[in-house]
PDB file of C-alpha atoms in Angstrom:
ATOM      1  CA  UNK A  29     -12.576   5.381  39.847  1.00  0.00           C
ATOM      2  CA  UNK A  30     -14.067   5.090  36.654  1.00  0.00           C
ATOM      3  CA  UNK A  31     -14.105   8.874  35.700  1.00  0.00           C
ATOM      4  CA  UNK A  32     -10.815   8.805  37.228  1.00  0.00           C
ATOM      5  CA  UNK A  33      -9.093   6.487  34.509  1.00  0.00           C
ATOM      6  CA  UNK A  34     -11.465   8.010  31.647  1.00  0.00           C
ATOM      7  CA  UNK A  35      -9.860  11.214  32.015  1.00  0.00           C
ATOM      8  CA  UNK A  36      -6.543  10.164  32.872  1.00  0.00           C
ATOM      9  CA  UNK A  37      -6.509   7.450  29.694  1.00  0.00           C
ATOM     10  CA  UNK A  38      -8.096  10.329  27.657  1.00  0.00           C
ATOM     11  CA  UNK A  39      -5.195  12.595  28.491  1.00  0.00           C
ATOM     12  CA  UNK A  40      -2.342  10.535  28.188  1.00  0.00           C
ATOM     13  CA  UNK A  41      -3.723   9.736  24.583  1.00  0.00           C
ATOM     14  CA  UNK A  42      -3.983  13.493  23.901  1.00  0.00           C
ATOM     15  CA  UNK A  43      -0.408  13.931  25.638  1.00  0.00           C
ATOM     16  CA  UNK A  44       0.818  10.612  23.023  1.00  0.00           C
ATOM     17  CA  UNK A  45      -0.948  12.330  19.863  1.00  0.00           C
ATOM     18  CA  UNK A  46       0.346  16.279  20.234  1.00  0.00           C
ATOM     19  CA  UNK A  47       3.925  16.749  19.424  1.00  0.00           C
ATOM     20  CA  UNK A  48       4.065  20.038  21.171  1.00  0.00           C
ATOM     21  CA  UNK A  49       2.651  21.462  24.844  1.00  0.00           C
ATOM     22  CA  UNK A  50       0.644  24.397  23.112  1.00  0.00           C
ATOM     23  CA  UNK A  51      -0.688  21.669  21.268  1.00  0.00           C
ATOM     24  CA  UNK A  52      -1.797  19.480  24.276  1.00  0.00           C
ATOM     25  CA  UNK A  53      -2.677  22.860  26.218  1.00  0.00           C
ATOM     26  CA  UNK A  54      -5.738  23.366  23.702  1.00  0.00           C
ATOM     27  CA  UNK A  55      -6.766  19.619  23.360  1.00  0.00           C
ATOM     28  CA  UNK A  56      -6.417  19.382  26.638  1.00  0.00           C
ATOM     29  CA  UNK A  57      -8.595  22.692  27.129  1.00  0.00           C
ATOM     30  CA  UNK A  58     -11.458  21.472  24.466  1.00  0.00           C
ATOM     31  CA  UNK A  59     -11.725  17.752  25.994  1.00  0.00           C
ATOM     32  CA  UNK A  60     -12.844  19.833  29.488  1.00  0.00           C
ATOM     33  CA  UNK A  61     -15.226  21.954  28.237  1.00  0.00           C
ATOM     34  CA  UNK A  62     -16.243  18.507  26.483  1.00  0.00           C
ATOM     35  CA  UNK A  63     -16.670  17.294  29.896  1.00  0.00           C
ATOM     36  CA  UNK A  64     -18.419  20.519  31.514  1.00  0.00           C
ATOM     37  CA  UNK A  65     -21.321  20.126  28.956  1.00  0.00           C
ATOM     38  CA  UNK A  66     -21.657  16.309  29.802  1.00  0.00           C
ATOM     39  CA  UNK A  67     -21.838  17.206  33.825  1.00  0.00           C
ATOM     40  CA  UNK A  68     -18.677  16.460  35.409  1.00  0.00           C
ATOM     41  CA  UNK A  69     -17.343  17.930  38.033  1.00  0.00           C
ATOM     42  CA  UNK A  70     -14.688  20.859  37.407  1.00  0.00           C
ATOM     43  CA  UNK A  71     -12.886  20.301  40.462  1.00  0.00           C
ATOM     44  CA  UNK A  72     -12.831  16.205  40.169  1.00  0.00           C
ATOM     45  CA  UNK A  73     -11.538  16.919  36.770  1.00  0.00           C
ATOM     46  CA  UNK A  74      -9.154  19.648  37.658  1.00  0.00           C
ATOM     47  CA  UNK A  75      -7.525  16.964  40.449  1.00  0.00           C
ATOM     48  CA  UNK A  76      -7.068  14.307  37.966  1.00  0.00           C
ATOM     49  CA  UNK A  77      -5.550  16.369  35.187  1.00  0.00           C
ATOM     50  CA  UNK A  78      -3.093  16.906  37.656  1.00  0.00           C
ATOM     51  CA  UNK A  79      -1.437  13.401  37.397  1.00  0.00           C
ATOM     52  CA  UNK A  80      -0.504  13.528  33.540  1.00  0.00           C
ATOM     53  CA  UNK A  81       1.736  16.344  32.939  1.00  0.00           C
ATOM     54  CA  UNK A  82       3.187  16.993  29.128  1.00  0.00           C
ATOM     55  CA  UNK A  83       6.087  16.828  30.952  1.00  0.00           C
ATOM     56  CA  UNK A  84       6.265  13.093  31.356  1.00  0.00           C
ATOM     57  CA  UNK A  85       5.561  12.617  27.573  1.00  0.00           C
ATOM     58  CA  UNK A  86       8.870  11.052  27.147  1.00  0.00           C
ATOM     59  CA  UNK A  87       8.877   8.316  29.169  1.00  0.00           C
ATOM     60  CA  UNK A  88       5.545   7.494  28.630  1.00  0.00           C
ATOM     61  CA  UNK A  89       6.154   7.377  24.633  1.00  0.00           C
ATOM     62  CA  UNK A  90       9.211   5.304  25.797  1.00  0.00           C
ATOM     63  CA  UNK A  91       6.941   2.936  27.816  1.00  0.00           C
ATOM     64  CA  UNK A  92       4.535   2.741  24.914  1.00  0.00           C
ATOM     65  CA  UNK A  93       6.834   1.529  22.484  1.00  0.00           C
ATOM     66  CA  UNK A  94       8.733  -1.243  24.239  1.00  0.00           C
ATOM     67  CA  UNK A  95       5.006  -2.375  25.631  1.00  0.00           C
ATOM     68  CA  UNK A  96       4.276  -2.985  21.790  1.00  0.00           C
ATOM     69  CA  UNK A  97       6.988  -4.608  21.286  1.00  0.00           C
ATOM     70  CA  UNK A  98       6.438  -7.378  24.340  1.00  0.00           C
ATOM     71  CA  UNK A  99       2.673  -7.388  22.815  1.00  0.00           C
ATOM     72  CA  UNK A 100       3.507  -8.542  19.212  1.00  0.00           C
ATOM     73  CA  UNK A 101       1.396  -8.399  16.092  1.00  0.00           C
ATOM     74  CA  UNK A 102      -2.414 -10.168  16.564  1.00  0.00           C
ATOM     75  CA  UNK A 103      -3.169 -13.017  14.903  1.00  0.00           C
ATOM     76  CA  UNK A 104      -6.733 -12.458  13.668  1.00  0.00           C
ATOM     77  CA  UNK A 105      -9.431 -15.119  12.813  1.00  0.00           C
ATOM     78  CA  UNK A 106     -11.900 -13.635  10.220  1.00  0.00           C
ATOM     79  CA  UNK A 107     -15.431 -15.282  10.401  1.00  0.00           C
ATOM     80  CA  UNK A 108     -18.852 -13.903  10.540  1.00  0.00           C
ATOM     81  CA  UNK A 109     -20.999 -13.116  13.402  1.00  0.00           C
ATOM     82  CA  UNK A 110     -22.231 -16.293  15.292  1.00  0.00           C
ATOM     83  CA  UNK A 111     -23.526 -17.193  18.915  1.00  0.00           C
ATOM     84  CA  UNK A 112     -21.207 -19.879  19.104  1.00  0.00           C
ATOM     85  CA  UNK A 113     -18.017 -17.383  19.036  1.00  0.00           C
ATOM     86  CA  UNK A 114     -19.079 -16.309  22.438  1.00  0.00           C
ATOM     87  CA  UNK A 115     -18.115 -20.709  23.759  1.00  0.00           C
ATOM     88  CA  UNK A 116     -15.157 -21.064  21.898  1.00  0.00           C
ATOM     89  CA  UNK A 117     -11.673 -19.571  23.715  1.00  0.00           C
ATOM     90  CA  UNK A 118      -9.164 -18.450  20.684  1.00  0.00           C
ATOM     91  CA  UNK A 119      -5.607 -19.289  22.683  1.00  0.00           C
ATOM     92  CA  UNK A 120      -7.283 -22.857  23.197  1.00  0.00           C
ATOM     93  CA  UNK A 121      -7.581 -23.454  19.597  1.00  0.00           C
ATOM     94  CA  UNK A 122      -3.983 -21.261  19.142  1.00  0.00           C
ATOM     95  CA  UNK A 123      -2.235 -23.722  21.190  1.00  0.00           C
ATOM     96  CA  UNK A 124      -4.003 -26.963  19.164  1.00  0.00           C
ATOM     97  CA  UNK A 125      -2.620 -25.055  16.032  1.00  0.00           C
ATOM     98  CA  UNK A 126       0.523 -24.728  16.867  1.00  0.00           C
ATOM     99  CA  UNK A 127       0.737 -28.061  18.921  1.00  0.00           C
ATOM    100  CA  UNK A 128       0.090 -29.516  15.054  1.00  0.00           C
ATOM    101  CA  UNK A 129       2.570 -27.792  13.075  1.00  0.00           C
ATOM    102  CA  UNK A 130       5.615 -28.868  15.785  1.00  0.00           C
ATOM    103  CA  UNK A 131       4.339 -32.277  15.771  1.00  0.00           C
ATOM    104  CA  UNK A 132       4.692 -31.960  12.044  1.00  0.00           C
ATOM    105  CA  UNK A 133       8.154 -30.500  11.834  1.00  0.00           C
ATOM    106  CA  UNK A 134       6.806 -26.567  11.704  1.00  0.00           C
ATOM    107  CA  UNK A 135       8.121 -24.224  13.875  1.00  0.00           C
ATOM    108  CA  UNK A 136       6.010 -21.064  14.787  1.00  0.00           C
ATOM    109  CA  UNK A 137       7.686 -17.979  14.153  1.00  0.00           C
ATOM    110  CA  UNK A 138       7.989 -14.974  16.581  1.00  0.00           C
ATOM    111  CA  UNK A 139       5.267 -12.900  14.651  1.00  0.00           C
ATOM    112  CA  UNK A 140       2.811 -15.378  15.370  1.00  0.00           C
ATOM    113  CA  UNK A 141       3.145 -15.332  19.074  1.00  0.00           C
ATOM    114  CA  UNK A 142       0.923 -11.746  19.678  1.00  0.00           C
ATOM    115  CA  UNK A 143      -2.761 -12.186  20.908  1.00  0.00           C
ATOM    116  CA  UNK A 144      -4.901 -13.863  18.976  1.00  0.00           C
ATOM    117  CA  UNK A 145      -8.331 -11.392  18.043  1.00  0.00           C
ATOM    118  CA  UNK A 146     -11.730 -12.832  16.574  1.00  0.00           C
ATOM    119  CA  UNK A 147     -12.698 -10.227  13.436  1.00  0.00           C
ATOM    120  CA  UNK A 148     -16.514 -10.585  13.348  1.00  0.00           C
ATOM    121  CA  UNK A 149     -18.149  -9.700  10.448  1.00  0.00           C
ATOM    122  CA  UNK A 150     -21.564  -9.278  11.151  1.00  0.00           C
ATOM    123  CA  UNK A 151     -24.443 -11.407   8.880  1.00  0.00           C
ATOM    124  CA  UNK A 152     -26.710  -9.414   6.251  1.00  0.00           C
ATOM    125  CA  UNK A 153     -29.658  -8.077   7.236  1.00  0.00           C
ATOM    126  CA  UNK A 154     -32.354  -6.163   5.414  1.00  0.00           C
ATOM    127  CA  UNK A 155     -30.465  -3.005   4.880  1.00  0.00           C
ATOM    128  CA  UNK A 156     -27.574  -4.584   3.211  1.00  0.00           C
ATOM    129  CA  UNK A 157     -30.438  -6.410   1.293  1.00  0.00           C
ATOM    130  CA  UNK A 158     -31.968  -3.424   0.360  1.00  0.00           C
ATOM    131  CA  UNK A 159     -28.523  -1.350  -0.679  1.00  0.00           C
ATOM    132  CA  UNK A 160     -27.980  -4.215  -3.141  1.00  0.00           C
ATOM    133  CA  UNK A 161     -31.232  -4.342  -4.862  1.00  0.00           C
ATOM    134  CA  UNK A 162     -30.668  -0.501  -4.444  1.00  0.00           C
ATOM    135  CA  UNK A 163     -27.491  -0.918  -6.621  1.00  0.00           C
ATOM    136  CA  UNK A 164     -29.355  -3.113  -9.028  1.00  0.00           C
ATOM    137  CA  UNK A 165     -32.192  -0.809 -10.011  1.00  0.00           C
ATOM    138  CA  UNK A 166     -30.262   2.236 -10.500  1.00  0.00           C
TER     139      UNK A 166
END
């Protein structure tokens, strides 16, 4: 099942991204010889390439786009890397936000109703340490 949606999610993007079948043909022709080198099976690959056809492109652009439009923008919370992340849930502390702001007369506007994301930037370590003093002495 899991090879199954790879190369059907892998082909659908390639389908998405080439604005023309020739185009798709040889993507589509390069990602299996991608997969021949890596071991899979020709004929397990051959069945499932069967179910997304250039031909649907359409409809599944059409899909796409009214999907992004349901999803919204994401909200992101920048911070850097830390354990505690992994206890705190993000729509939790969402809904406390925007609980405040209508208490306090704010409304939340439709922009700010997408998923809310956690942007991680990870902590220094010795190699940033090291380009820095790098940076320094030159």
């Amino acid at each position: 099942a899991v090879k199954r949606s790879f190369i059907k999610a892998e082909l659908t993007r390639l389908m998405i991204l080439s604005s023309k079948k020739c185009f798709y043909e040889d993507s589509k022709r390069t990602f299996f010889i991608s997969l021949m080198r890596r071991g899979y099976p020709h004929q397990k690959s051959d069945l499932f390439a069967r179910e997304v056809q250039y031909t649907s492109r359409v409809h599944v652009l059409l899909n796409q786009g009214s999907q992004r439009l349901h999803r919204g923008v994401p909200l992101l919370f920048p911070s850097r890397h830390n354990d505690i992340w992994k206890y705190i849930n993000l729509n939790d502390v969402f809904d406390k936000i925007t609980s405040y702001w209508a208490r306090n007369g704010f409304s939340v506007s439709d922009e700010l109703k997408g998923p809310v994301i956690k942007s991680l930037r990870r902590t220094e370590n010795l190699f940033d340490t090291a380009s820095k003093w790098n940076v320094e002495l030159l």
